[in-house]
Coordinates of C-alpha atoms and ligand atoms in Angstrom, one line a residue:
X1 CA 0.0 0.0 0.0
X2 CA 3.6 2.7 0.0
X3 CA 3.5 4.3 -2.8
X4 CA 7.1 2.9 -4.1
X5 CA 5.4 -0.3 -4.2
X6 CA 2.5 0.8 -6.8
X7 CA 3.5 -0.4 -10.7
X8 CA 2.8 2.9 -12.2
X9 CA 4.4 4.7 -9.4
X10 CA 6.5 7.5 -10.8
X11 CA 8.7 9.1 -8.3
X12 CA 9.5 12.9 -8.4
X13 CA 10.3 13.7 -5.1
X14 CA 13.7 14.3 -2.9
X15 CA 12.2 10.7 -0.5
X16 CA 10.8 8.0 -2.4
X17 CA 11.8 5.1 -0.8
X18 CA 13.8 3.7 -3.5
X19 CA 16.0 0.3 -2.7
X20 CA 19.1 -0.2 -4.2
X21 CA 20.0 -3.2 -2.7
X22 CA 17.6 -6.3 -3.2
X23 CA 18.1 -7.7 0.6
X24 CA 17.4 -4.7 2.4
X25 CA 14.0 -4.4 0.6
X26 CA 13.2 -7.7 1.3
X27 CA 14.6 -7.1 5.5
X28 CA 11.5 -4.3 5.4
X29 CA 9.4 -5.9 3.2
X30 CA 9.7 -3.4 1.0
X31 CA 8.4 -0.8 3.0
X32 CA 10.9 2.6 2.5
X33 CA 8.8 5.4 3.7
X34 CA 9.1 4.9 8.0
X35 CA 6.6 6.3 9.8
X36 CA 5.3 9.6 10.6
X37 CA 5.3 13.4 8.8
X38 CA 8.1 15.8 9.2
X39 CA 5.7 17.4 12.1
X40 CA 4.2 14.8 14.1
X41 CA 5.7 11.1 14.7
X42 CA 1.8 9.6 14.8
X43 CA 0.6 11.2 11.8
X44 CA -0.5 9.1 8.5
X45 CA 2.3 9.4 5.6
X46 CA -0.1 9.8 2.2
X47 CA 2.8 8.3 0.3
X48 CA 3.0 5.5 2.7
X49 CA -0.7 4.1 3.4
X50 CA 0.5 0.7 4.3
X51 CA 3.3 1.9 6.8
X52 CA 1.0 4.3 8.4
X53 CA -1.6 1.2 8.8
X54 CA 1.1 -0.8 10.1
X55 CA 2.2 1.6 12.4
X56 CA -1.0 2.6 13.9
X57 CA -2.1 -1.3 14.6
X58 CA 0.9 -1.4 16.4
X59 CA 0.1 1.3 18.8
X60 CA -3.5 -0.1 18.9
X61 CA -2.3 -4.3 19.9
X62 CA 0.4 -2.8 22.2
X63 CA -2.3 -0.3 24.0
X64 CA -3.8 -3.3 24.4
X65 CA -1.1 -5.5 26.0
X66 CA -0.1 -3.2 28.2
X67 CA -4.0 -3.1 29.8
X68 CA -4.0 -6.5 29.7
X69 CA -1.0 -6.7 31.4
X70 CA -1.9 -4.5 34.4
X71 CA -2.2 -1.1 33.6
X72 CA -5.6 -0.7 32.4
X73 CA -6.6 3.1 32.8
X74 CA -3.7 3.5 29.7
X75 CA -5.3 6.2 27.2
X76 CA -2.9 5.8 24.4
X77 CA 0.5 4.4 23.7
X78 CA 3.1 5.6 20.7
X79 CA 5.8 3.2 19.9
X80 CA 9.1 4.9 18.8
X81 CA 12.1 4.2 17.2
X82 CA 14.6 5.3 19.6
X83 CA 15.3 3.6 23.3
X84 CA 14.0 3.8 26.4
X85 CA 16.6 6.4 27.2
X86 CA 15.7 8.4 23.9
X87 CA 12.2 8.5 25.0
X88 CA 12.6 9.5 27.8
X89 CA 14.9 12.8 26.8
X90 CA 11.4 13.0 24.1
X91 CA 8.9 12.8 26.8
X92 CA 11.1 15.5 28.6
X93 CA 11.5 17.8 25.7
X94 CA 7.6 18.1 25.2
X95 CA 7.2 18.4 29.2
X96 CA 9.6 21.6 29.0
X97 CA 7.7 23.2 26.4
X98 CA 4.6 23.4 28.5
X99 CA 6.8 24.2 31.5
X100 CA 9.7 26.7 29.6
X101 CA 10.7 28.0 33.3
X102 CA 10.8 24.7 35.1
X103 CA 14.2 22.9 34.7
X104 CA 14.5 20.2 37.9
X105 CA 13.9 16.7 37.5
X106 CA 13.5 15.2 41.1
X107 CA 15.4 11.4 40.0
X108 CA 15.3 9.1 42.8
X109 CA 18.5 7.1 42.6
X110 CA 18.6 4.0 40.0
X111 CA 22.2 3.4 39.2
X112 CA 21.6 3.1 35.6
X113 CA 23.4 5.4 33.3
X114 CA 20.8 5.5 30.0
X115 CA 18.2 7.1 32.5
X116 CA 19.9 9.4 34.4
X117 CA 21.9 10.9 31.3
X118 CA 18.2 10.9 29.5
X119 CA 17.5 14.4 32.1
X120 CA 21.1 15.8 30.8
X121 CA 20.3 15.4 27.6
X122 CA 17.5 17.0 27.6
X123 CA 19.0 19.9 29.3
X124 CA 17.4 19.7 32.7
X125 CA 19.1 19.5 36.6
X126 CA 18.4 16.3 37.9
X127 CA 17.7 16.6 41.5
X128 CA 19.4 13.5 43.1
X129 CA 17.2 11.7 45.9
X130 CA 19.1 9.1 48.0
X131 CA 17.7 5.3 48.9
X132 CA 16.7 4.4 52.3
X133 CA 18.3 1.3 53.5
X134 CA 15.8 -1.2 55.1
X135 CA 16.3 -5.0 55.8
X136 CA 18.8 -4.8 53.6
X137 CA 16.8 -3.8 50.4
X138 CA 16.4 0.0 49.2
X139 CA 13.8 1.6 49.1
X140 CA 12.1 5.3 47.7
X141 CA 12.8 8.4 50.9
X142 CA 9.5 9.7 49.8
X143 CA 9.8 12.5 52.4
X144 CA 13.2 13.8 50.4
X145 CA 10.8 13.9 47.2
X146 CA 7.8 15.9 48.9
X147 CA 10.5 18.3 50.9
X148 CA 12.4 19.2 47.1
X149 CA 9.7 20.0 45.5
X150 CA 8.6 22.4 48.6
X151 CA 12.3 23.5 48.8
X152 CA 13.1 24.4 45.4
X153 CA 8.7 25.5 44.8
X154 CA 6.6 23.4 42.5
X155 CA 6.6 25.9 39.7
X156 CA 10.4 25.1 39.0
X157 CA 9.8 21.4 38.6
X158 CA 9.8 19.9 35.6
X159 CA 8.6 16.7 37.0
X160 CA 9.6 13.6 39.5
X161 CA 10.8 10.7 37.4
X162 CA 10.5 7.0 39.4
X163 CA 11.5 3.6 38.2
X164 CA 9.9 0.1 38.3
X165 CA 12.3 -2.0 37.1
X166 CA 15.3 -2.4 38.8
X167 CA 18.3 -4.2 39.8
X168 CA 18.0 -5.8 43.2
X169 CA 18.8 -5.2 46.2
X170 CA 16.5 -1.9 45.1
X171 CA 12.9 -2.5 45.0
X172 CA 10.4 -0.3 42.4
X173 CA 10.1 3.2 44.0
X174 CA 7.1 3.9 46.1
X175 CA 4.8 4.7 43.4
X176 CA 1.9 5.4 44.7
X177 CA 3.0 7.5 48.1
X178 CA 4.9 9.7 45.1
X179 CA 1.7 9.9 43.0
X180 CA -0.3 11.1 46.1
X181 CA 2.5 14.0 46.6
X182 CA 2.4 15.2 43.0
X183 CA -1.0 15.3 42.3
X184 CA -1.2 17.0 45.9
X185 CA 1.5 19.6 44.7
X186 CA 0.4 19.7 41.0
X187 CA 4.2 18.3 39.5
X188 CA 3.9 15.9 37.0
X189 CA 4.8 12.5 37.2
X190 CA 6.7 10.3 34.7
X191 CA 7.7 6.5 35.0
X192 CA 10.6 4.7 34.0
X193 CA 9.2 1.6 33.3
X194 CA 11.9 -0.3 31.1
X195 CA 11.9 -3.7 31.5
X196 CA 8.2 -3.3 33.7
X197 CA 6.0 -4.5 31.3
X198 CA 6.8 -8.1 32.3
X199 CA 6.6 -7.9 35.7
X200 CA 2.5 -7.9 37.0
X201 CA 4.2 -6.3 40.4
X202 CA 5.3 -3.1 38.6
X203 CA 2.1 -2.8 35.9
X204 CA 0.3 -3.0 38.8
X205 CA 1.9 -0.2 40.7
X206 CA 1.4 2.5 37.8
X207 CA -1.9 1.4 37.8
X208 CA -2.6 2.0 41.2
X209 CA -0.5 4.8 41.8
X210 CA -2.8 6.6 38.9
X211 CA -5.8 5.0 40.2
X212 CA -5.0 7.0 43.7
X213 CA -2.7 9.8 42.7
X214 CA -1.1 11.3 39.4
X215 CA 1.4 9.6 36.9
X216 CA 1.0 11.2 33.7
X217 CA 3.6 8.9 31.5
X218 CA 5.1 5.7 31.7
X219 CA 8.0 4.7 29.3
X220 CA 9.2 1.3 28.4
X221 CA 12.0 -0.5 26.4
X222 CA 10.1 -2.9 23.2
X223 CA 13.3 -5.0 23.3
X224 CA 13.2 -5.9 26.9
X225 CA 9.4 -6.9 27.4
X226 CA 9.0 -8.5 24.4
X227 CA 12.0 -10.1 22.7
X228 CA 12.7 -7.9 19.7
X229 CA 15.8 -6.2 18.9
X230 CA 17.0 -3.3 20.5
X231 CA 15.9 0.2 19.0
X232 CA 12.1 0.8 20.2
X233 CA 10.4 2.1 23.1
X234 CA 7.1 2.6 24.2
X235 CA 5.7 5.7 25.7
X236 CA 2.6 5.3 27.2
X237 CA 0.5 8.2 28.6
X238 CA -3.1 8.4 30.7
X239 CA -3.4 12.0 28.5
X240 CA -4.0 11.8 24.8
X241 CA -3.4 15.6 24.3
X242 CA 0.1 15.1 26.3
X243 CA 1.0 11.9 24.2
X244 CA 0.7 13.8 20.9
X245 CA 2.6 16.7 22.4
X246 CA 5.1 14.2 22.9
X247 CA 4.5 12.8 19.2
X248 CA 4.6 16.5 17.7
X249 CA 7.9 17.0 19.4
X250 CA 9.4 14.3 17.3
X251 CA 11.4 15.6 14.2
X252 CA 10.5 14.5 11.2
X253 CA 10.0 10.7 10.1
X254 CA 11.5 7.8 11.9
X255 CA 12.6 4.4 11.0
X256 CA 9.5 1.6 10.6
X257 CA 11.5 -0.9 11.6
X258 CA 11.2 -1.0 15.5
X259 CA 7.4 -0.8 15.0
X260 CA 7.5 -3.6 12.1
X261 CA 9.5 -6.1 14.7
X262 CA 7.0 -5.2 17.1
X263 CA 4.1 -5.4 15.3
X264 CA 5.1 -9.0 13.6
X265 CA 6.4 -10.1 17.5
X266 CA 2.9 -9.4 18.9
X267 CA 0.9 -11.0 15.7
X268 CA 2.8 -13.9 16.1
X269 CA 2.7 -14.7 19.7
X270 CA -1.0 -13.1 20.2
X271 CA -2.6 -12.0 23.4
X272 CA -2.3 -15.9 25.0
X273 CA 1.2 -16.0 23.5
X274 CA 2.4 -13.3 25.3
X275 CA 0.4 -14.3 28.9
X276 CA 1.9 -17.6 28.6
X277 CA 5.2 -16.1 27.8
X278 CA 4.5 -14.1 31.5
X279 CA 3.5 -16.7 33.5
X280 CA 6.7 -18.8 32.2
X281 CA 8.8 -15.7 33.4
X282 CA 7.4 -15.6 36.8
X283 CA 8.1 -20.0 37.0
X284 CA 11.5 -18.9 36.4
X285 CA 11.6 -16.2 38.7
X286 CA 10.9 -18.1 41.7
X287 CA 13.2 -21.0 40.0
X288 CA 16.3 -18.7 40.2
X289 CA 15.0 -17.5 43.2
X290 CA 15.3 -21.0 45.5
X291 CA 18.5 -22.2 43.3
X292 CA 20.1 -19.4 44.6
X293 CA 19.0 -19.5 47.9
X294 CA 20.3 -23.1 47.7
X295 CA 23.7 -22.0 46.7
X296 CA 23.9 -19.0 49.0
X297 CA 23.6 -21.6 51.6
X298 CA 26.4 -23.9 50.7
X299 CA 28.7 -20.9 51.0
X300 CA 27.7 -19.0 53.7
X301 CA 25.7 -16.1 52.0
X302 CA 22.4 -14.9 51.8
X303 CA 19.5 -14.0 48.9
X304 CA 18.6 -10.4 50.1
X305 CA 14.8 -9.8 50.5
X306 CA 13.7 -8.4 48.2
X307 CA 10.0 -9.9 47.0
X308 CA 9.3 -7.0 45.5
X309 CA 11.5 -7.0 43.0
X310 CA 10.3 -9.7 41.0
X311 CA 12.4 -9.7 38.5
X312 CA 16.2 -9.2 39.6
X313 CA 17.9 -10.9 42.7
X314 CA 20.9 -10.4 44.5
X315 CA 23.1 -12.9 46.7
X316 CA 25.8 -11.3 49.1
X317 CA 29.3 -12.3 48.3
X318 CA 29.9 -11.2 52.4
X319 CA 31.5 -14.7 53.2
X320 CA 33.5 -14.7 49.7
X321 CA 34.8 -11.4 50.7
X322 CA 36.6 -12.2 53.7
X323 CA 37.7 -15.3 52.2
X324 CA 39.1 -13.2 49.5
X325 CA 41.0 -11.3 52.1
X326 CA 39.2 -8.1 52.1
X327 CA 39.9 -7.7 48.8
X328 CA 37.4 -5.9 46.4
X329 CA 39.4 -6.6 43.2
X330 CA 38.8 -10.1 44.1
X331 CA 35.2 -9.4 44.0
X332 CA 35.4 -7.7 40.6
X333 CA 37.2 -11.0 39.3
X334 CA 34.6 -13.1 40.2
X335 CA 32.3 -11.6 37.9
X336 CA 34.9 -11.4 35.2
X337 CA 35.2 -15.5 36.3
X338 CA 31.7 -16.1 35.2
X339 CA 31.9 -14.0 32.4
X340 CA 34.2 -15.4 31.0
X341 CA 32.6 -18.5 31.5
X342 CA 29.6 -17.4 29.0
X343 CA 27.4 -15.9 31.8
X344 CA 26.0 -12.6 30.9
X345 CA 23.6 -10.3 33.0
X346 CA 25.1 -11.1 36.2
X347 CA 26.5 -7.7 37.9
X348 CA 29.0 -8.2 40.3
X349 CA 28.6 -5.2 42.4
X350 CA 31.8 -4.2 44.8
X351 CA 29.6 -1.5 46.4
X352 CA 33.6 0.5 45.8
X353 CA 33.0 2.0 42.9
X354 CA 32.9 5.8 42.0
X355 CA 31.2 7.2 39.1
X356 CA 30.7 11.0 37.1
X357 CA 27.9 11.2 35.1
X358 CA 27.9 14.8 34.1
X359 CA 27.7 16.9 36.9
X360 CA 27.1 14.2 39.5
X361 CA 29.3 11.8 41.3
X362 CA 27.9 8.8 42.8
X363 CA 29.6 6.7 45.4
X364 CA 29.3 2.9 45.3
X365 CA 28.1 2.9 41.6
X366 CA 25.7 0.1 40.8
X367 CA 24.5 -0.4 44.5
X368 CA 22.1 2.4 44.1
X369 CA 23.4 3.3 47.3
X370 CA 26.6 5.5 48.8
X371 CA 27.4 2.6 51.7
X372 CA 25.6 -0.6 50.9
X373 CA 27.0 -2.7 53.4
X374 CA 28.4 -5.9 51.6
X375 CA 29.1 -6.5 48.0
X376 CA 26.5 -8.5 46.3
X377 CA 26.2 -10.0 42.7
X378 CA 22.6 -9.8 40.5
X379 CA 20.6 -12.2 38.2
X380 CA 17.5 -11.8 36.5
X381 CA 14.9 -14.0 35.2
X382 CA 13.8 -11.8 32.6
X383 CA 11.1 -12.7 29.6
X384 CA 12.4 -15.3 27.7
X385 CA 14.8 -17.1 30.2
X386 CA 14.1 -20.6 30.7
X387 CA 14.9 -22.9 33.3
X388 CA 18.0 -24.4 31.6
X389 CA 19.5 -20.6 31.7
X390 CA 19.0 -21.0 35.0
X391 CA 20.8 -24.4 35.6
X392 CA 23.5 -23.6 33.7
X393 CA 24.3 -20.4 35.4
X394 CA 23.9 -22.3 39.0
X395 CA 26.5 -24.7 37.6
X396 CA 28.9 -21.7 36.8
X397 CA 28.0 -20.1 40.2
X398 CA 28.9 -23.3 42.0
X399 CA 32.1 -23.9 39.9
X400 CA 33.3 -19.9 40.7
X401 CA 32.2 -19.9 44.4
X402 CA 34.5 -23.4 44.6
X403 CA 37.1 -21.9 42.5
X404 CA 37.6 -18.8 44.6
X405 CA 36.7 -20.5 48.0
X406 CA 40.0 -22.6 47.8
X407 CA 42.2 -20.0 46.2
X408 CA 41.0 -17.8 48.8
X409 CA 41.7 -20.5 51.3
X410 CA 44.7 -21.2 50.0
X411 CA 45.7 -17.7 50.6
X412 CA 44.5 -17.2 53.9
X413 CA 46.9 -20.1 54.7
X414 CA 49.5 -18.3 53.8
X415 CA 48.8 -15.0 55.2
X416 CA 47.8 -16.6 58.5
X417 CA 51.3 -17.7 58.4
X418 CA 52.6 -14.6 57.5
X419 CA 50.2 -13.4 59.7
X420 CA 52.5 -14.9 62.8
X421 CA 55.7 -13.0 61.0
X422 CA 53.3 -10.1 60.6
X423 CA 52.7 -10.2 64.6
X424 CA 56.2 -10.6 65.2
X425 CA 57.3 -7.7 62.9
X426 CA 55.1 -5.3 64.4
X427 CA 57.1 -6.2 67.4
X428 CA 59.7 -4.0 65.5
X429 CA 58.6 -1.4 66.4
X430 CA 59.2 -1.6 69.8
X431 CA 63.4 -2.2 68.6
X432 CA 62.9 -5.8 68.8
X433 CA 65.5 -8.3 67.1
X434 CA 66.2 -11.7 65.2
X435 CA 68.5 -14.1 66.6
X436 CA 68.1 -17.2 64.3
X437 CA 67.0 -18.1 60.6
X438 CA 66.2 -20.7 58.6
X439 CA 65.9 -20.8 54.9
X440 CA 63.8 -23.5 53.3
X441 CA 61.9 -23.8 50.8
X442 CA 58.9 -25.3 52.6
X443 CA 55.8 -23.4 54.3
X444 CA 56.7 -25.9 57.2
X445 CA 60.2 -26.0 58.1
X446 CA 59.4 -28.4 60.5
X447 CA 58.4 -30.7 58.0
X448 CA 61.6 -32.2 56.4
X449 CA 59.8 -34.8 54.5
X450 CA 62.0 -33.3 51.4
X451 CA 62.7 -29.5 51.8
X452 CA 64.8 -28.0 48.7
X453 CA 66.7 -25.4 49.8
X454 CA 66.3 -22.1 48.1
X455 CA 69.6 -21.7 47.4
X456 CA 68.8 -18.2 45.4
X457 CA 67.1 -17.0 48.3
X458 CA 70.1 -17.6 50.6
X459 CA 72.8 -16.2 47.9
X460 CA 70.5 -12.9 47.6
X461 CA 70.3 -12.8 51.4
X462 CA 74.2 -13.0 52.0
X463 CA 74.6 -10.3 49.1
X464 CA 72.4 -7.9 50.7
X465 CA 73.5 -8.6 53.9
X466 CA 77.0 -9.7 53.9
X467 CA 76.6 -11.3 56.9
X468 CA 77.7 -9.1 59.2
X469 CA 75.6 -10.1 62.2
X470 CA 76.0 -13.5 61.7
X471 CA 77.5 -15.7 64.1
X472 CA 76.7 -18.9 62.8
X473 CA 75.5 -20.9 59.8
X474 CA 74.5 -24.8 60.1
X475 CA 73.5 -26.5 57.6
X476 CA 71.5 -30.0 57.5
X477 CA 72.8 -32.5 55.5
X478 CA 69.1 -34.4 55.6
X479 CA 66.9 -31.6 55.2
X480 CA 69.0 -29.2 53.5
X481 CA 67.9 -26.3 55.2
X482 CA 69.9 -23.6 56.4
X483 CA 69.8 -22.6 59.9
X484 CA 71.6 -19.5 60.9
X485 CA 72.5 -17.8 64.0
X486 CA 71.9 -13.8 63.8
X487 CA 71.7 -10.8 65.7
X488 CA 69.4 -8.2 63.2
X489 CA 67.1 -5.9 63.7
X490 CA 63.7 -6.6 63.2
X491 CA 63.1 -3.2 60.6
X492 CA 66.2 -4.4 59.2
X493 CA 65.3 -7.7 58.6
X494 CA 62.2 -6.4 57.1
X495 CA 63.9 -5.1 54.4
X496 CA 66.3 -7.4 53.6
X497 CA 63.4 -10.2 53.4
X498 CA 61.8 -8.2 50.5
X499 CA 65.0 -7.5 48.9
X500 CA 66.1 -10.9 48.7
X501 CA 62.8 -11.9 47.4
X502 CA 62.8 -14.4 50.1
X503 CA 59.2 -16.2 50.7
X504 CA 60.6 -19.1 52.7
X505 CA 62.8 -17.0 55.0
X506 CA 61.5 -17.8 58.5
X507 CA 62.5 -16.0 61.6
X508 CA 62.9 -18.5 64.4
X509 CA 63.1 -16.6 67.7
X510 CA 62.6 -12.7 68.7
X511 CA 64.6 -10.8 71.5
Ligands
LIG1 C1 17.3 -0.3 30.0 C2 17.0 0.8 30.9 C3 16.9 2.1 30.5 C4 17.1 2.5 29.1 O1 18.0 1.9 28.3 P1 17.9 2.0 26.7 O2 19.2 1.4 26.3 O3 17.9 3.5 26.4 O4 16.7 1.3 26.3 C5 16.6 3.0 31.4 N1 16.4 2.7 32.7 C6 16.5 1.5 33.1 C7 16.2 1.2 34.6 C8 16.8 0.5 32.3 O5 16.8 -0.8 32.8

């Protein structure tokens, strides 16, 4: 029904969808034209009758799966060609035209970057509202949000912007406590619902927090909720005449192919299609749920409670970190272990790290949070995960918590034996001294099953010291080690045991 397509087409114009290449016309179907008029995004192409058609019966079906699937007071829905972060910076743009001398966007935290730049781009001051810490999960300080907009007056905010969706241990904001506030105050709400659509918990939250106060917009990602590739989002509004100011603020024509992938995804799978395809998500939900549980068990860790998240999951790496010595970096490899072992999705979050976006720095990136308490890694069971996902992950969870358990093991050994050196050395302090050594190559001295002596060790030892406090040297013809008598100073010593690059030096008494 495009125009290019008609036999006695003759095309005169500057746009007229013409195909060079035989593939690509057959990867659109031949469509050329997009969508939308050089003033509006939801208006009918004449040129292009079929991809309008096309375009508007996929912002009919998808109205109508995102009622079905919770929000049911939806007035109208306009699927774009950009991502959910795109959209978002769109739904801005046409908010700050109705509101020129507005410019805050209260934001409370989501460590996500795509969001958060979305109120940069669009030239706006994000007004950064901190988590509150409870029982380990993090939740919305809707006080913080009502006191901003008093502080900084109504008039010069743009709008609050909450999230669903979200990595655990942070639970979708308080939606409806923040509706109540800006419908009290008169600020408009919008909704970061990216990957929301899946999850009945967070429909079901912008339904009710409309139902009992204001949300005027809630955006999603097409990719995320229902399995097409990325490049589409969903703006969904509860005003028509604010969804086609959001349309009209769209420049010129877009690309047809988010909306075709859509529109072909939802034909083929149909309204039962996509319930069943819900339901499965919420079998492997509670799947990945108890497997880790199961696993967080066997090592000492815990699932944080987070049931209302039902989507993303996190498992504390607390017991992992002490293994691990303290170390963080440790942490970060163990994500990189899995990684590397094909797993993608998990974060591995060290709760350390600092990020700039802009004009904003946020401590312990990724933990939506400046001090979560212990580092933690993520999984989701997201639309289209199945059970095997699941298994196979658990595998490669198992196989890293093993792997790092005995290296860290391992480790502590050894420090706990350095440890006893370590005790002994900050006895130098107090002007303390050696009086014996003994060079082996064992952790054990003591165990002469078949020591090698570290002959290197010894020779570096002698160079850097030249033995000047040395009063006697034995050495044991059965074990080969070397025993020496020695009056040096602890600091001394200190030094001369990293110079030498000396692991199996052992200090046998202290004066
Ligand atoms: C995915 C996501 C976005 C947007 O990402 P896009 O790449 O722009 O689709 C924004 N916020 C959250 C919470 C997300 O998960």
């Amino acid at each position: 029904m495009d125009s290019n397509n008609f036999p006695d087409n003759c095309g005169v114009g500057e746009r007229e969808a013409r195909f060079s290449s035989t593939l690509v016309a057959e990867r659109h179907f031949f469509f050329g034209h997009g969508i939308g008029r050089s003033g509006d995004i939801a208006e009918v192409q004449p040129k292009a009758a079929g991809s309008s058609i096309l375009a508007k019966l996929t912002n009919s079906i998808t109205l109508d799966i995102l009622k079905l699937s919770g929000v049911s007071s939806t007035k109208g829905c306009l699927v774009l060609p950009v991502a959910t972060g795109m959209a978002l910076v769109l739904t801005l743009l046409a908010l700050k035209q109705m509101k020129p001398c507005s410019k805050y966007v209260i934001w409370p935290r989501i460590d996500q970057k795509s969001c958060f730049k979305s109120i940069l781009t669009a030239g706006l001051v994000p007004l950064v509202v901190e988590n509150i810490l409870k029982n380990g999960h993090l939740e919305t300080d809707v006080e913080s949000i009502e006191k901003y907009i008093i502080d900084y007056g109504s008039e010069n905010i743009l709008c609050v912007m909450t999230t669903t969706s979200c990595f655990a241990p942070r639970i979708p904001d308080r939606l409806e406590e923040v509706a109540i506030i800006c419908k009290k105050l008169s600020v408009v709400h919008i909704v970061n619902n990216a990957y929301g659509v899946q999850s009945s918990k967070c429909m079901h939250l912008i339904q009710q927090a409309n139902r009992v106060g204001r949300v005027d917009v809630f955006v999603q990602s097409t990719d995320k909720n229902f399995m097409v590739p990325v490049g589409g989002a969903i703006v969904a509004a509860f005003d028509m005449n604010l969804l086609s100011k959001i349309s009209r603020t769209y420049p010129g024509r877009a690309s047809a192919s988010p909306v075709t992938d859509l529109f072909i995804t939802l034909l083929s799978l149909g309204v039962e299609g996509y319930k069943k395809c819900l339901e499965d998500r919420k079998i492997v939900y509670e799947y990945l749920l108890s497997s880790l549980q199961e696993v967080a068990k066997l090592y000492n860790e815990s699932v944080v409670e987070t049931r209302q998240n039902q989507i993303s999951i996190a498992i504390t790496l607390k017991h992992l970190y002490d293994i691990c010595g303290n170390d963080y970096n440790k942490i970060s490899e163990f994500g990189s272990f899995l990684f590397k072992r094909s797993v993608s999705g998990t974060r591995v979050v060290t709760t350390q790290e600092e990020k700039v976006i802009g004009p904003n720095t946020f401590c312990g990136w990724g933990a939506h949070y400046n001090n979560y308490p212990t580092p933690y890694l993520t999984a989701a069971a997201a639309l289209g995960a199945t059970k095997t996902d699941v298994d196979r992950f658990i595998k490669k969870l198992n196989k890293a918590f093993k792997h790092f358990y005995k290296n860290g093991l391992m480790n502590l050994q050894k420090e706990s034996h350095g440890s006893s050196l370590n005790s002994r050395e900050t006895m130098c302090n107090e002007g303390s001294s050696i009086n014996s050594l003994t060079f082996c190559n064992k952790m054990d001295c003591s165990d002469s099953s078949n020591p090698v002596l570290d002959k290197t060790c010894f020779k570096n030892f002698q160079k850097f010291n030249k033995f000047d406090s040395v009063k006697n040297v034995f050495k044991n013809d059965a074990s080969k080690n070397i025993f020496i008598d020695i009056n040096i100073d602890c600091k001394k010593f200190q030094r001369l045991k990293k110079a030498s690059s000396c692991p199996s030096l052992h200090m046998e008494k202290l004066h």
